[in-house]
Coordinates of C-alpha atoms and ligand atoms in Angstrom, one line a residue:
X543 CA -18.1 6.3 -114.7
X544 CA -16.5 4.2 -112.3
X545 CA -16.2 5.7 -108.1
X546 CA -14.8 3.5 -106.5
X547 CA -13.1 0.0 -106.7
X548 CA -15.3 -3.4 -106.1
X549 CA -14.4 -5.5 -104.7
X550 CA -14.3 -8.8 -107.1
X551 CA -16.8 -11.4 -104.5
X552 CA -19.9 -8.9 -105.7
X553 CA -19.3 -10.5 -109.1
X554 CA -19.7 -14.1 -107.4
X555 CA -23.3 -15.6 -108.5
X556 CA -25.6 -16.5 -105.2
X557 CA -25.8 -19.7 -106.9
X558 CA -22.1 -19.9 -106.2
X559 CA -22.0 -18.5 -103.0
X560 CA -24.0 -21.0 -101.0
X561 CA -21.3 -23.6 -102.0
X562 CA -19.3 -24.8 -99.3
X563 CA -15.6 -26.3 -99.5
X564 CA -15.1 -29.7 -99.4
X565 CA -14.4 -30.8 -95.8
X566 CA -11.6 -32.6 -96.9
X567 CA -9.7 -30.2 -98.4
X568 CA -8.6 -29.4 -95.0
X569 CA -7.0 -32.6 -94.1
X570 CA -5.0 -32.3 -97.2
X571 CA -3.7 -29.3 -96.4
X572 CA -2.5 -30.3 -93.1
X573 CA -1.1 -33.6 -94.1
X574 CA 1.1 -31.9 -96.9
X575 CA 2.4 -30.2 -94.3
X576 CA 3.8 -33.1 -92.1
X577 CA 6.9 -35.2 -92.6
X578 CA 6.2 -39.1 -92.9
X579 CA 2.3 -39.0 -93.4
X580 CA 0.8 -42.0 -93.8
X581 CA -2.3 -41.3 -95.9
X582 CA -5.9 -43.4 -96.1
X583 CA -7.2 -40.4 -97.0
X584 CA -7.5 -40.2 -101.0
X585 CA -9.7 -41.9 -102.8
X586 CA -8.1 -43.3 -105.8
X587 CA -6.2 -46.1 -107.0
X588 CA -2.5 -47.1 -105.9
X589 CA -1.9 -48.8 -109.0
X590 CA -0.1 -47.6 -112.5
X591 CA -2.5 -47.5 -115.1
X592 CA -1.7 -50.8 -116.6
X593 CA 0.9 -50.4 -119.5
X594 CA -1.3 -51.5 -122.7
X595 CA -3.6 -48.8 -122.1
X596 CA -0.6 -46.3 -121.9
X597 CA 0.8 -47.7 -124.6
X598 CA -2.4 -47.8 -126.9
X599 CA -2.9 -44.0 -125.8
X600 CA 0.9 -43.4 -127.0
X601 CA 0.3 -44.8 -130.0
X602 CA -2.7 -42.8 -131.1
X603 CA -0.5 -39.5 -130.6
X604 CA 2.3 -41.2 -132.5
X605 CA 0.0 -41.8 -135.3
X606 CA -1.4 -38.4 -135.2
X607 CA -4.4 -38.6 -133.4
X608 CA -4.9 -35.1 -131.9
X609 CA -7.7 -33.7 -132.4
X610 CA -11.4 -33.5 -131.0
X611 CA -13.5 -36.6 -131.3
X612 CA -16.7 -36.6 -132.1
X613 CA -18.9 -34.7 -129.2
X614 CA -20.2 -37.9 -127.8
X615 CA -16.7 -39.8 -127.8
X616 CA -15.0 -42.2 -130.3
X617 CA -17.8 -44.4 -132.3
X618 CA -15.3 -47.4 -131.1
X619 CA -15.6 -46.4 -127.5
X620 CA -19.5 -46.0 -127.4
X621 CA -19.5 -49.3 -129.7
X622 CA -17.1 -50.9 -126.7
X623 CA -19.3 -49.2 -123.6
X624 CA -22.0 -50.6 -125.3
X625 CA -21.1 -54.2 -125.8
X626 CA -19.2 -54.0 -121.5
X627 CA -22.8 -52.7 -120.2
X628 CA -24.7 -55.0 -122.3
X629 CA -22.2 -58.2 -121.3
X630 CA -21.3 -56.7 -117.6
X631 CA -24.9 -55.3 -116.3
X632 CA -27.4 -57.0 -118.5
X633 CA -28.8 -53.4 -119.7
X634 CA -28.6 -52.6 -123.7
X635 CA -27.6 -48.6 -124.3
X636 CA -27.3 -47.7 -128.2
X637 CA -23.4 -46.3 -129.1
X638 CA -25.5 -44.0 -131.7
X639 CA -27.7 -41.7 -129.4
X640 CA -27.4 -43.6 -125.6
X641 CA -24.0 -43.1 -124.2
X642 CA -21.9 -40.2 -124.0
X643 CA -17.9 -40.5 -123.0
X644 CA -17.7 -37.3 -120.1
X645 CA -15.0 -36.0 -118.1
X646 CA -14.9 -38.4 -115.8
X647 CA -18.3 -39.8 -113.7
X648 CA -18.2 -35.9 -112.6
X649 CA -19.0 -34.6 -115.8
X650 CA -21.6 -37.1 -116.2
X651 CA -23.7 -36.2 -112.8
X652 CA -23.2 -32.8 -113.5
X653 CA -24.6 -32.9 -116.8
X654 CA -27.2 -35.4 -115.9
X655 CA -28.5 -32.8 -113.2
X656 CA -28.4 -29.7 -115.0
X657 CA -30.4 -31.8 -117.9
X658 CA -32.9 -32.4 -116.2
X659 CA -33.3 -30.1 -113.1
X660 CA -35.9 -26.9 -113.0
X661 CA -35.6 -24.5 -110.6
X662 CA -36.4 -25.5 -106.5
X663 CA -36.8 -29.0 -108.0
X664 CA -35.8 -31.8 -105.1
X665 CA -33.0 -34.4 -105.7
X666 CA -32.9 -36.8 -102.6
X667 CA -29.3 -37.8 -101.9
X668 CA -28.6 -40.3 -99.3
X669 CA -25.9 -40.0 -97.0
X670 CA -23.4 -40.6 -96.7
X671 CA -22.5 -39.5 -99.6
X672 CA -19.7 -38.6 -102.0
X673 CA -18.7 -35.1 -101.2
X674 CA -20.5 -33.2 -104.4
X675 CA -23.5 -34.7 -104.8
X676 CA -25.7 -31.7 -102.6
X677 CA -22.8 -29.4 -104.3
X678 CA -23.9 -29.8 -107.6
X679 CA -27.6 -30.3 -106.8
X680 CA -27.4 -26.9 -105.7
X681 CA -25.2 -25.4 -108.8
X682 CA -27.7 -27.1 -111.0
X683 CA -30.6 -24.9 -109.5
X684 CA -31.8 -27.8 -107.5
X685 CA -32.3 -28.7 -103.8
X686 CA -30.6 -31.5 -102.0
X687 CA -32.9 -33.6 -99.7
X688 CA -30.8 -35.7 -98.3
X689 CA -31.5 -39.1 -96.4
X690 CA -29.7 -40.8 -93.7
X691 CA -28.5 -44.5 -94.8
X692 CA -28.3 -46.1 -91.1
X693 CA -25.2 -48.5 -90.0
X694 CA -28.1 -50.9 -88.3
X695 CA -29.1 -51.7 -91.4
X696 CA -25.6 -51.6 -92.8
X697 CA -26.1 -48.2 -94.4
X698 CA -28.2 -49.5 -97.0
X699 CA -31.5 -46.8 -97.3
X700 CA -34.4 -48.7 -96.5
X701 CA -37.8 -48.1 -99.4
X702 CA -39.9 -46.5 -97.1
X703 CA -37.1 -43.8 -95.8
X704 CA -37.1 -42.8 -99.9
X705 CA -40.9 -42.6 -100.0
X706 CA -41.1 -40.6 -96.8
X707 CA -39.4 -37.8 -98.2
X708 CA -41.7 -37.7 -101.4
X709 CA -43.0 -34.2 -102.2
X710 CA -44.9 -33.3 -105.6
X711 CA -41.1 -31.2 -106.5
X712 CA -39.2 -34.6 -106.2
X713 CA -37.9 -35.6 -109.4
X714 CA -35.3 -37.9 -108.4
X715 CA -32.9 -40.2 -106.1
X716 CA -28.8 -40.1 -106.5
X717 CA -27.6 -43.9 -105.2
X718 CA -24.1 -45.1 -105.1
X719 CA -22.9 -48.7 -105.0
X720 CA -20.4 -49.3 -104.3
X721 CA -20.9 -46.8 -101.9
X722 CA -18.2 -44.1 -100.9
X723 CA -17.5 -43.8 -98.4
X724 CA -19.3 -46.8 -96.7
X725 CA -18.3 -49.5 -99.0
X726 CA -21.8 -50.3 -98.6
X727 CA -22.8 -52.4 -102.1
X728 CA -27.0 -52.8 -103.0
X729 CA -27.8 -56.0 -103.7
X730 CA -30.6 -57.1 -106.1
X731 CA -33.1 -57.2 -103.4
X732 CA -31.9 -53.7 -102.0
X733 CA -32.2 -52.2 -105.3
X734 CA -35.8 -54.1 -106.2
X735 CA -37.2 -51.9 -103.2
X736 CA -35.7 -48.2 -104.9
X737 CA -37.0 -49.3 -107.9
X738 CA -40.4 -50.6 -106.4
X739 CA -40.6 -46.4 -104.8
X740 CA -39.1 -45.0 -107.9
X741 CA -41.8 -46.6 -110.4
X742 CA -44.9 -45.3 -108.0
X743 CA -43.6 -42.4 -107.9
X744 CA -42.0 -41.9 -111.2
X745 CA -38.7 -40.5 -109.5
X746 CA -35.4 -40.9 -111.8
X747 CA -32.6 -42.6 -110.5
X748 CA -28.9 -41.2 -111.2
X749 CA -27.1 -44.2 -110.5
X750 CA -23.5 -43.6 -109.6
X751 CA -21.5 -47.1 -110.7
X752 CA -18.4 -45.7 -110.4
X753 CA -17.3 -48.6 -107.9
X754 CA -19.2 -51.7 -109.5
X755 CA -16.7 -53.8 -110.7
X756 CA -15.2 -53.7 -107.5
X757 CA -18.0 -55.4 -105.6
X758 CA -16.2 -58.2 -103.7
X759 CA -19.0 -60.6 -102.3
X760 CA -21.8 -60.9 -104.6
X761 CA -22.7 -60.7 -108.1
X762 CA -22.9 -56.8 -109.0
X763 CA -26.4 -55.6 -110.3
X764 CA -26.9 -52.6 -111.8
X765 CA -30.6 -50.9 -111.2
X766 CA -30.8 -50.1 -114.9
X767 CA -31.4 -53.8 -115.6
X768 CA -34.4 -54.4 -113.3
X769 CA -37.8 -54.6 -114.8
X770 CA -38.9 -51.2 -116.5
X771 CA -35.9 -49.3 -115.0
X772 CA -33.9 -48.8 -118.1
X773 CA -35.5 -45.6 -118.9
X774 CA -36.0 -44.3 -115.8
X775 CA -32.2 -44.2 -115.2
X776 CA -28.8 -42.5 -115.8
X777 CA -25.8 -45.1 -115.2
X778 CA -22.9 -42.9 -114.7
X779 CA -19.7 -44.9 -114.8
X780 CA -16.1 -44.9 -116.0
X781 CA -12.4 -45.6 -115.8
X782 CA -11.0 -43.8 -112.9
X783 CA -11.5 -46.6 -110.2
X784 CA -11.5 -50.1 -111.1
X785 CA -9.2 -49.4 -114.5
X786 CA -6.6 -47.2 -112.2
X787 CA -7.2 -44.1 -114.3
X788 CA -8.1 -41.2 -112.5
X789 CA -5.7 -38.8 -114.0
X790 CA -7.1 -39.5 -118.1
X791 CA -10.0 -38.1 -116.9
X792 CA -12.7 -40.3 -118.4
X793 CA -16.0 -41.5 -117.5
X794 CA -18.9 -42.4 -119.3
X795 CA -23.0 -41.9 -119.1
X796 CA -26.0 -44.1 -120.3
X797 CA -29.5 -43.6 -120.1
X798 CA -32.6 -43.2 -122.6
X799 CA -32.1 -41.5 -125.5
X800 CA -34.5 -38.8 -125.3
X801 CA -32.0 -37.8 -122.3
X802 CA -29.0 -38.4 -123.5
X803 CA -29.3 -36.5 -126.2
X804 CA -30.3 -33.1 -124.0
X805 CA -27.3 -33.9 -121.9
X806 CA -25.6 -34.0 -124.8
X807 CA -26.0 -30.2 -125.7
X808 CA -24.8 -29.2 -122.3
X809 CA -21.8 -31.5 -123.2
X810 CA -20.6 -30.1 -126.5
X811 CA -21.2 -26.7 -125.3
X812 CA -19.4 -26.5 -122.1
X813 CA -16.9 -29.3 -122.8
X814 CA -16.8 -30.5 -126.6
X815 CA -15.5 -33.8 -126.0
X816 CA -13.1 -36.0 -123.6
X817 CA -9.6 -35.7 -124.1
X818 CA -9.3 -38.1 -126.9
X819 CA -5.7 -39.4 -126.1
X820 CA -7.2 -40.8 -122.7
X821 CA -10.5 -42.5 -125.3
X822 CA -8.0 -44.1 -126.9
X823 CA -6.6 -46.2 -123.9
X824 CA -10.2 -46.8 -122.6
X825 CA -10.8 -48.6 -125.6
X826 CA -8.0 -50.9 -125.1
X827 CA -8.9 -51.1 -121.3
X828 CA -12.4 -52.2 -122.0
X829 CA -10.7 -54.6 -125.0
X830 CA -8.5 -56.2 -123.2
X831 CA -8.3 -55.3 -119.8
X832 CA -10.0 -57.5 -117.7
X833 CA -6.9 -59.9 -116.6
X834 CA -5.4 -56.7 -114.8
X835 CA -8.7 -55.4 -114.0
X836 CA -9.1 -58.7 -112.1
X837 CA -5.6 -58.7 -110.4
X838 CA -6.2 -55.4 -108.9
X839 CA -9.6 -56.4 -107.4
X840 CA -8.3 -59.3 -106.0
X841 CA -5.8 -57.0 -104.1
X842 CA -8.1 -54.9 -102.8
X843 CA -10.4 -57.4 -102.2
X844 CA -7.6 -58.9 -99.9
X845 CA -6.5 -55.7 -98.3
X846 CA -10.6 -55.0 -97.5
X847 CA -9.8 -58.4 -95.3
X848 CA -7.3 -57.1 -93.5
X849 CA -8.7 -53.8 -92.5
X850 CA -11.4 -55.2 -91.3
X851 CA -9.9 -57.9 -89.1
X852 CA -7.2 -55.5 -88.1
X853 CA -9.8 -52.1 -87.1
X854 CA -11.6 -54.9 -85.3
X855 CA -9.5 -56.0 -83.3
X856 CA -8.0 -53.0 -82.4
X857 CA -11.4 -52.0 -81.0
X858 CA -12.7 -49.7 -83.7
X859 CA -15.9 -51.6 -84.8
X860 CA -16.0 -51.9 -88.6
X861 CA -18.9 -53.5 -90.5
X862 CA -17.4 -55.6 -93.8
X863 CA -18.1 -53.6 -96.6
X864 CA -18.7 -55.3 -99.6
X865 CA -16.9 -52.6 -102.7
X866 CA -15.1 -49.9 -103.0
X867 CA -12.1 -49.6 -101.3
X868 CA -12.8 -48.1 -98.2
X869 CA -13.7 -49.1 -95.1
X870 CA -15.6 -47.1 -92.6
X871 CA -15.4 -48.0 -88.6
X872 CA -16.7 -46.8 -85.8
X873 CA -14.9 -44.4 -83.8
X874 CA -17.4 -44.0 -80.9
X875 CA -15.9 -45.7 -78.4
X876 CA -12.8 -43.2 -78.5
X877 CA -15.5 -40.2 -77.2
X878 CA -14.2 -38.1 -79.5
X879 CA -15.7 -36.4 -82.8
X880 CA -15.0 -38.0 -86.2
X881 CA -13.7 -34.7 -86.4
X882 CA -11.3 -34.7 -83.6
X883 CA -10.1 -38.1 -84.0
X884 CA -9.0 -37.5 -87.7
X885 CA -7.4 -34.4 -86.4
X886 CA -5.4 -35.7 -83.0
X887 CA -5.1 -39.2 -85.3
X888 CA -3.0 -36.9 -88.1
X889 CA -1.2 -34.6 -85.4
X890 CA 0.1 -37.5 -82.9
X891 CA 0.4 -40.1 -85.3
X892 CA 0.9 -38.7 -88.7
X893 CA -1.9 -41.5 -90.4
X894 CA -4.3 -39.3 -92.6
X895 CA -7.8 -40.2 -92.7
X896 CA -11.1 -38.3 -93.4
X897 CA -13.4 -37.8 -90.8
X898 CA -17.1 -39.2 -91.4
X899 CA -18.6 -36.2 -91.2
X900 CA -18.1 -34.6 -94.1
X901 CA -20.2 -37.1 -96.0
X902 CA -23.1 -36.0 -93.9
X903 CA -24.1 -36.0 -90.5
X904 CA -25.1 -39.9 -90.6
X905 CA -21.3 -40.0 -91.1
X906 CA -20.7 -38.6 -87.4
X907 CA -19.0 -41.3 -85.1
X908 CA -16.8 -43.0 -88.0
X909 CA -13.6 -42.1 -90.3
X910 CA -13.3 -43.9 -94.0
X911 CA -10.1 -45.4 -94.7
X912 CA -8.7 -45.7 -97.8
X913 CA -6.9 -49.2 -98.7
X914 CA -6.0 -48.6 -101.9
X915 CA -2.2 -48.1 -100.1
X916 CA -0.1 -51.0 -100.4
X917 CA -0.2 -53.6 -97.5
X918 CA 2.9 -52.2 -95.6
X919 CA 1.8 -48.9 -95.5
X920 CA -1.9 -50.8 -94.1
X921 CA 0.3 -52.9 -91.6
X922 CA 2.4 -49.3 -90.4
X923 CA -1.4 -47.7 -90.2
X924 CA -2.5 -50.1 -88.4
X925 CA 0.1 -50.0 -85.9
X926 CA 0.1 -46.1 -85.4
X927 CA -4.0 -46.2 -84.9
X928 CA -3.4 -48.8 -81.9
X929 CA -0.9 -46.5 -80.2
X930 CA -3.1 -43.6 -80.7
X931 CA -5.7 -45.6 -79.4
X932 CA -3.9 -46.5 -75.9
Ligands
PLP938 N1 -18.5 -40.9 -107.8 C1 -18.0 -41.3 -106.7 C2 -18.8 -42.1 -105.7 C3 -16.6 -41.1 -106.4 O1 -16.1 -41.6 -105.3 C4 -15.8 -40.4 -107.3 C5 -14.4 -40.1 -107.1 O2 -13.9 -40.2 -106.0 C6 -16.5 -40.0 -108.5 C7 -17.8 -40.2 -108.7 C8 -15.7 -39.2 -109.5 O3 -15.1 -40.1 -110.4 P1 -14.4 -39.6 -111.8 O4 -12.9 -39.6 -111.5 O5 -14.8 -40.5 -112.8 O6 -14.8 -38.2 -112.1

């Protein structure tokens, strides 16, 4: 019989417990509590999801298409994410047993961890980093070594930092290129190195492409399609960024079947499948897409120009990154924390931006800014930053 009443954290697993809130939560907070913000802060898209892939969603519920897809996603979707990796990124994935549509790139790290983590096993995550990688490390039973990427090498993580941190419980290495929040992109080279570490070592590589087609400078290169890497990777990709489609929630995961196929069971159990409305205008978005695909990269890929000229010239140091759409200077020569600038920065000036630190402690001494704003909103930015700065 019951004596007294619990209280309902004791139910809370430890797993659970050790989680911290995203720093940037925070920010949010405040800045929906200010008149005439000016936000850099989110990281998503300013653009409408083009029309035809609205309209080809509409039309599958006109027509009756409600219900689940198949676990893995739409044969035509897998068929279509096969033919874009094998065309874009020069890797070949079967649309039987070698790609799975997710819930977004989320789903498909967190299912790509939990997978193929045992308990205590190390994951080396270099920072800085999106905000869940060590989160869901840790939910997935693992532990989060994480690695500083250093601005004088223009936060690209050098081979021998990777093989430093080798122990006989590492079983793999999260990257990110584009990189949020650096911007920081992996060229060939860069990525022969990881590879070059991961193959000694026989480390798998969860490869987060969210960001690749919006690489501005060079070719993209995915490290699935180096020598030998193809099955020692998961490519976890999707629609949210460079298709403008955050809110369909849809993402998608590639890697060796023999993998793909355990993640799968974690997927149909704890998900089923991806809403199939939003599969349905991803198949038109990889179809026929790529003309407005290619009009919003050339936007941001204009706007990246003009934060950087601008934040440099305002005396806030800011290396060009080369994807993404952020860009993350310096703020060192203010004295003050990233912290403390993103905080005086919102309060004086009402411009939101997210202080460097909360993508790890390499990210101490900058702020990311988001461009994906339009170029008015940039130019009024801009403008508030330099008064805060005098
Ligand atoms: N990976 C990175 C690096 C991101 O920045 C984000 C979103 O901000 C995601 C993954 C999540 O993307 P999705 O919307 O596909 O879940």
């Amino acid at each position: 019989m019951k004596t007294e009443l619990m209280n309902p954290s004791h139910f809370l697993s430890e797993n659970v417990k050790i989680i911290k809130p995203s720093g940037i939560r925070r920010f949010f907070d405040l800045a929906s509590q200010m008149e005439n913000v000016i936000s850099l802060g989110v990281g998503e898209p300013d653009f409408v999801t083009p029309w035809n892939y609205r309209e080809a969603s509409i039309l599958s519920l006109e027509e009756g298409f409600t219900a689940y897809s198949p676990n893995a996603g739409l044969l035509e979707l897998r068929q279509e994410i096969s033919t874009y990796m094998e065309q874009r990124f020069s890797v070949q994935y079967s649309s039987k047993n070698e790609i799975i549509v997710t819930v977004g790139a989320s789903e498909a790290l967190d299912i790509a961890l939990r997978a193929t983590l045992n308990p205590g096993e190390e994951i080396i995550v270099v920072e800085p980093c999106f905000v869940s990688y060590v989160p869901i490390v840790e939910l997935a039973g693992g532990k989060a070594v994480t690695v500083q990427a250093l601005p004088e090498y223009d936060f690209k993580i050098q081979p021998e930092q990777i093989e430093a941190l080798i122990t006989e419980k590492t079983k793999g290495i999260i990257i990110c290129s584009p990189n949020n929040p650096t911007g920081t992109v992996l060229n060939k080279q860069d990525l022969e190195g990881i590879a070059a570490v991961a193959l000694k070592h026989n480390l798998l590589v969860f490869s987060d492409e969210i960001y690749a087609e919006l690489s501005y400078d060079e070719p993209y290169t995915s490290i699935a399609s180096l020598p030998e890497m193809r099955d020692q990777t998961i490519v976890m990709n999707g629609f949210s960024k460079a298709f403008a489609m955050t809110g369909w929630r849809l993402g998608f995961v590639c890697g060796p079947k023999e993998i793909l196929q355990a993640m799968l069971k974690i997927h149909q159990y704890a998900i089923m499948c991806a809403p199939t409305m939003s599969q349905f205008a991803a198949i038109e978005a990889l179809k026929n897409g790529h003309t407005e695909m290619k009009k919003m990269i050339r936007s941001y890929h204009s706007r990246r120009n003009y934060m950087v000229e601008e934040l440099n010239e305002i005396g806030l140091p800011c290396h060009i990154p080369g994807g993404a759409f952020y860009v993350f200077p310096n703020i060192t020569p203010t004295g003050l924390t990233s912290e403390e600038f993103a905080e005086k920065l919102l309060i004086e000036q009402q411009v939101a931006v997210v202080p460097g630190s909360v993508f790890g402690a390499s990210g101490e001494g900058y702020i990311r800014c988001s461009y994906a704003t339009n170029i008015d909103q940039l130019q009024e930015a801009i403008t508030r930053i330099k008064n805060f700065l005098k």
